[in-house]
Coordinates of C-alpha atoms in Angstrom, one line a residue:
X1 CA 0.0 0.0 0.0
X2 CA 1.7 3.2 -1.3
X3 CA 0.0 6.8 -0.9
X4 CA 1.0 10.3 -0.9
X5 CA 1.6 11.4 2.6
X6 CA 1.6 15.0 3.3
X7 CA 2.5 17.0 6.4
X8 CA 0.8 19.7 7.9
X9 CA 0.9 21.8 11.9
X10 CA -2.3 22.4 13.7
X11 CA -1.8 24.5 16.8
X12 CA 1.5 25.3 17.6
X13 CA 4.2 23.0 17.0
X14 CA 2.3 20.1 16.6
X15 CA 2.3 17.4 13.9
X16 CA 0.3 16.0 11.5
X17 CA 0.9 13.2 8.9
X18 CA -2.5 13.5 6.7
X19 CA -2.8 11.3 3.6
X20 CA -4.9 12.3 0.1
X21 CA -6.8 9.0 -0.9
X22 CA -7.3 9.0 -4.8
X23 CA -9.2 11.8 -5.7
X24 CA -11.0 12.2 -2.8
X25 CA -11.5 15.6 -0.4
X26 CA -11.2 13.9 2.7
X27 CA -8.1 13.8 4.5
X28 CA -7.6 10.2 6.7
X29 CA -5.4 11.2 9.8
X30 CA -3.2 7.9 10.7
X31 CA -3.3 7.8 14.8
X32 CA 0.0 9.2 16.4
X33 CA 0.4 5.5 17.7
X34 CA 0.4 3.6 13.7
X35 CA 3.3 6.2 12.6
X36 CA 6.6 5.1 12.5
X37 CA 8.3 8.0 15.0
X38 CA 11.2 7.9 12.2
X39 CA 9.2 8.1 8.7
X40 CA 5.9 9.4 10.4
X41 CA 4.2 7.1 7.5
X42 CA 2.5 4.4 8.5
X43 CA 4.3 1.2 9.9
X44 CA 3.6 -1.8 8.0
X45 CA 6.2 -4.0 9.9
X46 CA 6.1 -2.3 13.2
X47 CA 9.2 -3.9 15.6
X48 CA 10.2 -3.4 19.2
X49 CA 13.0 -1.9 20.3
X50 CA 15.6 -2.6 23.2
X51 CA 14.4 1.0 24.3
X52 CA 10.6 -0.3 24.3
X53 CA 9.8 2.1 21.2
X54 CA 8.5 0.8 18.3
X55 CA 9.6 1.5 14.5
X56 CA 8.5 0.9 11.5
X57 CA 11.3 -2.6 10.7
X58 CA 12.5 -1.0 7.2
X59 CA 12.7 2.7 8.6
X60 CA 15.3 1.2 11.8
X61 CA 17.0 -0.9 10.0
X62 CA 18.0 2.4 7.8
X63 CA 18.8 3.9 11.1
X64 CA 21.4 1.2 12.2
X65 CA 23.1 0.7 9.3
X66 CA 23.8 4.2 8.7
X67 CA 26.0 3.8 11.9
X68 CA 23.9 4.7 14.7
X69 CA 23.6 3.2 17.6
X70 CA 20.7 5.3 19.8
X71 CA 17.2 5.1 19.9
X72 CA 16.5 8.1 17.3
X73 CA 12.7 9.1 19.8
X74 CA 14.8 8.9 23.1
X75 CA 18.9 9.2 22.0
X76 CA 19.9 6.7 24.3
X77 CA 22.4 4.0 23.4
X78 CA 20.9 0.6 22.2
X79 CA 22.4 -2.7 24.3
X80 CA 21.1 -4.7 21.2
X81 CA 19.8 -4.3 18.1
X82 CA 17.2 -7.0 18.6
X83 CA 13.8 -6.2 16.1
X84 CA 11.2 -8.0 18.1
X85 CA 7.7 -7.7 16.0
X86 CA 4.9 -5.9 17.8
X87 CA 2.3 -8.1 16.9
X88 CA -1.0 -5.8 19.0
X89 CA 0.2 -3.0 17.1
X90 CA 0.3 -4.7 13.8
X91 CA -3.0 -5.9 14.5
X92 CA -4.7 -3.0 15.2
X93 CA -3.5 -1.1 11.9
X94 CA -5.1 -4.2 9.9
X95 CA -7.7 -3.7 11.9
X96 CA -7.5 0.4 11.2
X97 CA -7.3 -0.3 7.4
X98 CA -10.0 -2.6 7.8
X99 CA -12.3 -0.3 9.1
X100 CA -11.0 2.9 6.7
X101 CA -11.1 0.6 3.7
X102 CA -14.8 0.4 3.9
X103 CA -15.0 3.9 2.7
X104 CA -11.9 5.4 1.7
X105 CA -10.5 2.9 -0.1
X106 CA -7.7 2.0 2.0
X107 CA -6.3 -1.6 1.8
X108 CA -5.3 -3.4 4.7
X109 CA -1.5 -3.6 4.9
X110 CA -0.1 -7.8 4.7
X111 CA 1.4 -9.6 7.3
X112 CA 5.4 -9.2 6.9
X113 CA 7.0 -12.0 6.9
X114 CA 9.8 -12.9 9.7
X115 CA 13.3 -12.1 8.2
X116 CA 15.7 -14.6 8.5
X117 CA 18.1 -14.7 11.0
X118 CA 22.0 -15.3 11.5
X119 CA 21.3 -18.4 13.4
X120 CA 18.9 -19.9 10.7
X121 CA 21.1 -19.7 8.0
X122 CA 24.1 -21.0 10.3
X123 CA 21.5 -24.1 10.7
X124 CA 20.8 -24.6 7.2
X125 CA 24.4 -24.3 6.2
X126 CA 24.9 -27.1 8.3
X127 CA 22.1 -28.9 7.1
X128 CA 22.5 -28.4 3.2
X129 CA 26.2 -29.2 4.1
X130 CA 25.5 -32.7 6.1
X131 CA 23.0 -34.0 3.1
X132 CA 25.9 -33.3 0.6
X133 CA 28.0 -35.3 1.9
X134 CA 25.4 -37.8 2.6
X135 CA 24.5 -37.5 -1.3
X136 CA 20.9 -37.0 -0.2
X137 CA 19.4 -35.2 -3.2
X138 CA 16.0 -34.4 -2.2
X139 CA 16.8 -33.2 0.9
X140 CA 19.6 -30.4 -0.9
X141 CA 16.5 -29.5 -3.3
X142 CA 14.2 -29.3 -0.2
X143 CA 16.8 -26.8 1.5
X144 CA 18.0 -25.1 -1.6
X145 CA 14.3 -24.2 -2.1
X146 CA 14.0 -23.0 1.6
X147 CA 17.1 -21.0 0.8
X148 CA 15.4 -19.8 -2.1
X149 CA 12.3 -19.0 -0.8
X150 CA 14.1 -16.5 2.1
X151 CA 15.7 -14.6 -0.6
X152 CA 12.6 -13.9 -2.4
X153 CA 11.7 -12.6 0.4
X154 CA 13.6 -9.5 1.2
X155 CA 16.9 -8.1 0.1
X156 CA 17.5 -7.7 3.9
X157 CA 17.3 -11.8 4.0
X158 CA 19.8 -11.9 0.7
X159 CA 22.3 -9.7 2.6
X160 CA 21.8 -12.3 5.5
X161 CA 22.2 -15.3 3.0
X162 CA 25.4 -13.8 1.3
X163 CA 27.4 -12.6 5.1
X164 CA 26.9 -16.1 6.5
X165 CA 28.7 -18.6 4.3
X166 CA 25.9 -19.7 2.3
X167 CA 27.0 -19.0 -1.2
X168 CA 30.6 -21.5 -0.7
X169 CA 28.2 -24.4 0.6
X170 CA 25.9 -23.8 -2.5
X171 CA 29.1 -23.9 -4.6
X172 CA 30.1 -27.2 -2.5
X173 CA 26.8 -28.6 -3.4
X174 CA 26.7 -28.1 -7.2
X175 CA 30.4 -29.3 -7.8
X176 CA 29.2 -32.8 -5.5
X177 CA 26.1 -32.9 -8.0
X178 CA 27.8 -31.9 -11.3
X179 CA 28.5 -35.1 -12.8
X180 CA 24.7 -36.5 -11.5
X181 CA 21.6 -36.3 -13.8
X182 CA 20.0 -34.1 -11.4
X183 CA 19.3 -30.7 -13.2
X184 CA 16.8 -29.0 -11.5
X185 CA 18.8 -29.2 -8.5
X186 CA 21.8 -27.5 -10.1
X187 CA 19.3 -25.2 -11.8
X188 CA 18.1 -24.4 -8.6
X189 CA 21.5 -23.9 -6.8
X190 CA 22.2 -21.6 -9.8
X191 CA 19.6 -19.6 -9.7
X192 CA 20.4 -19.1 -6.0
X193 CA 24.6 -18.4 -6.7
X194 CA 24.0 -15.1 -8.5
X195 CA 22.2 -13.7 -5.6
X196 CA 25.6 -14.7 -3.9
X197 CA 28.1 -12.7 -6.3
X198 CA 30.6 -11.9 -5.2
X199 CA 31.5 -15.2 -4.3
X200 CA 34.3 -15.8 -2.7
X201 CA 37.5 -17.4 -4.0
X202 CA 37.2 -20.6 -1.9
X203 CA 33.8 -21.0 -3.7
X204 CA 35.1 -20.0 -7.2
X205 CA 37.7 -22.5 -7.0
X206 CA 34.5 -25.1 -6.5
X207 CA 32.8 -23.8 -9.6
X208 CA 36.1 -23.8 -11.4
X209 CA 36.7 -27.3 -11.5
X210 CA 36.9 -29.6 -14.8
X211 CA 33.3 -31.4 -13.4
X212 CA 31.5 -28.2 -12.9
X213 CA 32.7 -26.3 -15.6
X214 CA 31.8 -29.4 -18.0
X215 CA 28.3 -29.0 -16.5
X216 CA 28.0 -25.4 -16.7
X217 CA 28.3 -25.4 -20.5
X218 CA 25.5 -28.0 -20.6
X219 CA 23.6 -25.3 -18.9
X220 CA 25.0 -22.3 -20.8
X221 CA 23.1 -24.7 -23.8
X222 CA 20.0 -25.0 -21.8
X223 CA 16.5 -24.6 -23.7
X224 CA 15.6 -22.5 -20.5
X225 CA 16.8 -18.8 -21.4
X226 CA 16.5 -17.8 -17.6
X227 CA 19.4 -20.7 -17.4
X228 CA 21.5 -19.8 -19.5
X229 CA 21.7 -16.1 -18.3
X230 CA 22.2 -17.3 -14.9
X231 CA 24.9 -19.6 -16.0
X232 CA 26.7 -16.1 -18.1
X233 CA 26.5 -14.4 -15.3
X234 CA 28.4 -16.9 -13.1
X235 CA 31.5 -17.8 -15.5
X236 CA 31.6 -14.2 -16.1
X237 CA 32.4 -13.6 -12.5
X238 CA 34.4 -16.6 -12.2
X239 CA 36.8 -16.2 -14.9
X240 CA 37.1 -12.0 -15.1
X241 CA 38.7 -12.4 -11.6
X242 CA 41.3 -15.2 -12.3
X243 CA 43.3 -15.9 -15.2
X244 CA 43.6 -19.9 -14.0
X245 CA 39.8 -19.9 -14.2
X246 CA 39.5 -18.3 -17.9
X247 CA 42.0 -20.6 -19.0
X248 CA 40.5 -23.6 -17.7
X249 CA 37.4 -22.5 -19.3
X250 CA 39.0 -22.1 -22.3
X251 CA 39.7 -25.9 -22.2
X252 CA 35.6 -26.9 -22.3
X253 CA 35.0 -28.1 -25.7
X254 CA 32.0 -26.2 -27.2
X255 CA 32.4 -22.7 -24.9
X256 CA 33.1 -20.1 -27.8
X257 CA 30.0 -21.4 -29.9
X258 CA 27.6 -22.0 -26.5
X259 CA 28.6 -18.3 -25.8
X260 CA 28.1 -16.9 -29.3
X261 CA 25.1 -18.4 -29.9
X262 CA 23.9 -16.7 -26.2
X263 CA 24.9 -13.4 -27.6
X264 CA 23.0 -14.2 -31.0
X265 CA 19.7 -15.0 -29.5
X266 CA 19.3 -11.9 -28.0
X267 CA 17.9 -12.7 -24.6
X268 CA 18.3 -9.9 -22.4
X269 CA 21.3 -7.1 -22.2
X270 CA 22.3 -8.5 -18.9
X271 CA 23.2 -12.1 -20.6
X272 CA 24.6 -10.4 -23.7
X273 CA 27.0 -8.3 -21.5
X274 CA 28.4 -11.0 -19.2
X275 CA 29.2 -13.3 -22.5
X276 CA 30.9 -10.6 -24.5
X277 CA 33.0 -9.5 -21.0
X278 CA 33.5 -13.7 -20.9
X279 CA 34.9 -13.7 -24.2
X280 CA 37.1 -10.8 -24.2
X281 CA 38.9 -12.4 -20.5
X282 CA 39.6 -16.0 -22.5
X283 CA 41.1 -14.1 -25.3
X284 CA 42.5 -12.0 -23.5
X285 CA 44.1 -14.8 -21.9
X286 CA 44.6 -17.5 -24.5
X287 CA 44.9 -15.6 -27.7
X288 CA 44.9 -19.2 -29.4
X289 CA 41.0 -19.1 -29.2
X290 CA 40.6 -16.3 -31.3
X291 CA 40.6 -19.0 -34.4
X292 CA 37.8 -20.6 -32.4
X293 CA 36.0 -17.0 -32.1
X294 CA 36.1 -16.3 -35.8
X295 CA 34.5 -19.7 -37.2
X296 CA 31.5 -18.6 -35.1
X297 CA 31.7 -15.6 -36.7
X298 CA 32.2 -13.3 -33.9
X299 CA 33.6 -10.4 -35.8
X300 CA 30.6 -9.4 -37.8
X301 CA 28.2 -10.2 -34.8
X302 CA 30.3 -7.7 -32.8
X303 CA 30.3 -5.0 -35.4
X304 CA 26.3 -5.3 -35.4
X305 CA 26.2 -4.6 -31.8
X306 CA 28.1 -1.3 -32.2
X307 CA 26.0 0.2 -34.7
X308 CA 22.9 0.0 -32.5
X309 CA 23.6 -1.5 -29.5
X310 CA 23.2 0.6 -26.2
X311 CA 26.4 2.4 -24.5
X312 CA 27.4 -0.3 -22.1
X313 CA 27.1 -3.4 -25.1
X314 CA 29.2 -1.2 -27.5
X315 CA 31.9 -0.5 -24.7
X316 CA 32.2 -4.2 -24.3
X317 CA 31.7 -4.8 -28.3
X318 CA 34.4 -3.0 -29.0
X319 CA 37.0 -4.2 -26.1
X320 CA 36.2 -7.5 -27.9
X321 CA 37.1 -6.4 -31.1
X322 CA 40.9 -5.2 -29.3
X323 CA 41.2 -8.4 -27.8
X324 CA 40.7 -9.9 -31.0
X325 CA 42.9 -7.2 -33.0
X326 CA 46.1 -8.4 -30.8
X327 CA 46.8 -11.5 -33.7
X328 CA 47.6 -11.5 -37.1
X329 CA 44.3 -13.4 -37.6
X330 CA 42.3 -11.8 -36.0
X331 CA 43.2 -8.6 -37.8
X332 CA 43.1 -9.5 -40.7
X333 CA 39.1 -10.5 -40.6
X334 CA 38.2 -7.5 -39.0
X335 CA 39.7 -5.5 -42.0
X336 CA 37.6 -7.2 -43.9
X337 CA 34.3 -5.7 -42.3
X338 CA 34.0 -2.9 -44.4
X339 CA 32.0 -1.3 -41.1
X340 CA 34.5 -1.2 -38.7
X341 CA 36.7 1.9 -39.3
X342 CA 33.9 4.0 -40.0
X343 CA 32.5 2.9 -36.3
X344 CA 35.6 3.5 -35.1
X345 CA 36.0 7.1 -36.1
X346 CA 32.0 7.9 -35.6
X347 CA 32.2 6.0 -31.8
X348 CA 35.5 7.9 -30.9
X349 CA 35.0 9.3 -28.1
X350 CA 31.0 9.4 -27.8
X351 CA 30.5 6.5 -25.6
X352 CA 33.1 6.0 -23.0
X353 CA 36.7 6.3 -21.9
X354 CA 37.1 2.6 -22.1
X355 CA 35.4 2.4 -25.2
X356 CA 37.8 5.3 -26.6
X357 CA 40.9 3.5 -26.0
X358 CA 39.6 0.2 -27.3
X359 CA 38.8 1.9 -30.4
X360 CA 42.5 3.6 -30.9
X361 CA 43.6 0.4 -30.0
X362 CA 41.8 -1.3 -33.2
X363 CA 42.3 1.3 -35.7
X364 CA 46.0 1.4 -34.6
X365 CA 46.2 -2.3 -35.5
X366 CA 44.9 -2.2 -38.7
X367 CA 46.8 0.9 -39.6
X368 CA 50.0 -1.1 -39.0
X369 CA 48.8 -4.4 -41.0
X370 CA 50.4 -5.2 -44.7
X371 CA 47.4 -3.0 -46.4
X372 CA 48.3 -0.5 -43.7
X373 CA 48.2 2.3 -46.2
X374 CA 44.9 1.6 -47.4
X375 CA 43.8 1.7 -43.6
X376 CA 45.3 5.2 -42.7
X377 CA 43.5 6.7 -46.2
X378 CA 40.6 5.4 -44.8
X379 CA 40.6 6.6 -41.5
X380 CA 41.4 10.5 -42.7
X381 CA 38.9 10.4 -45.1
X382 CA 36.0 9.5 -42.6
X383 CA 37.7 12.4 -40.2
X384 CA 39.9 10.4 -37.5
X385 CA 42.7 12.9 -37.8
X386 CA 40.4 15.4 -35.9
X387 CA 38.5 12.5 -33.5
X388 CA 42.0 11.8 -32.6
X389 CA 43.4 15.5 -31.2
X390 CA 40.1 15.7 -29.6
X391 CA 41.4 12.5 -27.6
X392 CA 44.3 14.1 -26.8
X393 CA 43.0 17.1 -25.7
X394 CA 40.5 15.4 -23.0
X395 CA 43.4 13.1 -22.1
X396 CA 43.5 9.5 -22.2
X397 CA 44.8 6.6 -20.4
X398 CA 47.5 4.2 -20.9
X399 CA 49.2 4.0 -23.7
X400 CA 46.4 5.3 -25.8
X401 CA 48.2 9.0 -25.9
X402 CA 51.1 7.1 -27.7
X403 CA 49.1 5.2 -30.3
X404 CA 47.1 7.9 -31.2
X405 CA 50.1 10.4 -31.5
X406 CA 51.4 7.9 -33.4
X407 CA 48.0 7.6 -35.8
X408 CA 48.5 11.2 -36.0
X409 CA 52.1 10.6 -37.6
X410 CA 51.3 7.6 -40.0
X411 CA 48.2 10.3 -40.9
X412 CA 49.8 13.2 -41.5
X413 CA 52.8 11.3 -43.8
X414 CA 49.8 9.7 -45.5
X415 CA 48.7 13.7 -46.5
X416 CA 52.1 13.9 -48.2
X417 CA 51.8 11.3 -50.1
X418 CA 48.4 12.7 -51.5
X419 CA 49.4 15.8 -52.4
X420 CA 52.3 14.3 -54.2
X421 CA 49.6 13.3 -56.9
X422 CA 48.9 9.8 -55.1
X423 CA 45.1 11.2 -54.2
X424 CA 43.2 13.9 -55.2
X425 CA 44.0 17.3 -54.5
X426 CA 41.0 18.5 -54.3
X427 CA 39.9 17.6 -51.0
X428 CA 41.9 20.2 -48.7
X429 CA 44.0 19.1 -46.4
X430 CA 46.1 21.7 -45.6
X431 CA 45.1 21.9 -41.5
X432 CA 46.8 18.7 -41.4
X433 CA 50.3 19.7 -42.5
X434 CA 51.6 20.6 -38.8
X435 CA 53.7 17.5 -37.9
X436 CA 53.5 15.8 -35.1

């Protein structure tokens, strides 16, 4: 139940939280006692406090973790942080909106459920940990789905879930079941890991192995799209953290094609992110699997994507296209793509920083190839000679200062050679004659 609270004084100092129902003129006053003494709205998970007041649970919860430790209606320091729900007083605002729903509209607020504590999680860790060991199956699925089923309840119950150890016993329990025929299970325990992220490295190393990797590209090929993305998501993490992960990745027969074809199918950005930032990490490093890349006909797929994907896509597009531009091979097909330097120039530097010095990056590759020539003509004639002192002039990073000074050189040597009766001299180049 959401509605417009105002505030208003009557006499004095006093206050007044009124609220405008619909499009009605009558103004509902909430009793003093059914407003949270932090929010002044009304409590719809009222809890107890160690200093006997009671809070709305969402509006304390704000006040703790902001680093106070008082009682914000009498300042005086809190021996625990204990929420203990008011029940009576939860009961008699149902009870309110009960009896102000029968003509103003007003719905009766639900029943919150308990959030999970420290001590339930600790049990079911110990639980889910016991039955994997035992190799008990159902029982993991029952308490996976109880595990589940707490973090669709709150993000106060996922922050629980992910600070007490329950993402490295999930981790435990998929690499135990990996090699089993037991897929909704490790669909389940999936689903559950990317509430987890980031996971830490004890659990990555879990996930990491040859049996669970092998199992994650059957997933990553799942008919179940929801699958699939959850599976992205998860190697991404695991392998942009840790070059022994991409690499043994890299190993798993079938990976570039399961993660082209994710990208291809168009799913959601969120899955078409986390397999482009997967691919550029194994080529990154293992260059060797840019062959593998280009049968699946990454480069053109890539190029598509930056002319009308959004910001954050084309950033990652084009780092691809880098990673890809750092072998012979490699650049050679993407010279081919008769897109790619006019992207480069019109993309530089619209989009981002990183996607700035990715695109120097490419364009200084295929400027020094064996039709390097051809490449720099190219590049002045759609305008990069000016796209490139503007990225000089807003500064870059890394080396990118060097290779586009050096663009700037190979550029304005191409200009000689033009005037020299190699190009026409029509087209006026003389503001590029200063040498750099």
């Amino acid at each position: 139940m959401v509605f417009p609270w105002r505030l208003r004084r009557r006499g004095g100092d006093k206050k007044e939280i009124i609220t405008a129902i619909g499009n009605s003129d009558t103004d509902i006053t909430i009793p003093p006692q059914f407003q949270c003494p932090i929010s002044f709205d009304l409590m719809k998970d009222p809890v107890i406090m160690a200093s006997g007041i009671t809070y709305d649970r969402g509006s304390i919860e704000k006040w703790i973790e902001s680093g106070n430790k008082t009682c914000p209606a009498t300042n005086t320091v809190l021996k625990t942080f204990e929420q203990i729900p008011n029940h009576a007083i939860r009961k008699m605002i149902q009870d309110w909106c009960v009896q102000m729903g029968s003509f103003s509209g007003i719905e009766r607020i639900p029943t919150p459920r308990v959030p999970v504590t420290q001590h339930e999680v600790s049990d079911i860790c110990g639980k889910l940990s016991a039955a994997v060991r035992r190799g008990d199956h159902n029982k993991c699925v029952d308490l996976v789905g109880k595990i589940k089923n707490w973090g669709k309840g709150s993000e106060r119950n996922r922050k629980c879930l992910r600070e007490n150890g329950v993402g490295f016993v999930l981790c435990v329990c998929f690499e135990a079941f990996a090699a089993s025929q037991n897929v909704f299970l490790l669909e389940e325990v999936l689903s559950v890991l990317t509430w987890m992220l980031p996971i830490g490295s004890e659990g990555l190393d879990k996930i990491a192995s040859a049996v669970s990797l092998r199992c994650m590209m059957e997933l990553l090929r799942s008919m179940d799209d929801s699958v699939r993305q959850n599976a992205a998501l998860l190697l991404k993490e695991l392998i942009a953290l840790d070059e022994t992960h991409a690499l043994a990745l890299a190993e798993v027969d079938g990976v570039a094609e399961a993660f082209v074809n994710l990208i291809r199918d168009e799913i959601c950005v969120s899955s078409t992110k986390s397999s482009l930032t997967a691919i550029y990490h194994m080529i990154y490093y293992k260059p060797k699997m840019v062959s593998e890349f280009l049968e699946t006909g990454l480069v053109n797929l890539a190029v598509e994507m930056i002319v009308d994907a959004d910001n954050s896509v084309c950033e990652k597009a084009l780092a691809v296209l880098e990673a890809i531009c750092k072998t012979r091979e490699g650049r050679e097909e993407v010279s081919k793509n008769a897109l790619v330097m006019p992207l480069l120039v019109k993309k530089m530097p619209k989009i981002s920083e990183l996607a700035t010095v990715s695109s120097v990056s490419v364009m200084w590759r295929l400027c020094k190839t064996e039709n390097a020539e051809a490449a720099v003509e190219e590049a002045l004639r759609l305008g990069a000679f000016q796209k490139l002192l503007v990225v000089l002039q807003v500064g870059c990073r890394g080396g990118t200062k060097e290779k586009a000074t050096e663009l700037l050189k190979m550029m304005n040597a191409q200009v000689a050679k033009m005037e020299d009766g190699c190009f026409d001299s029509s087209m006026d180049f003389k503001y590029l004659k200063k040498p750099f």
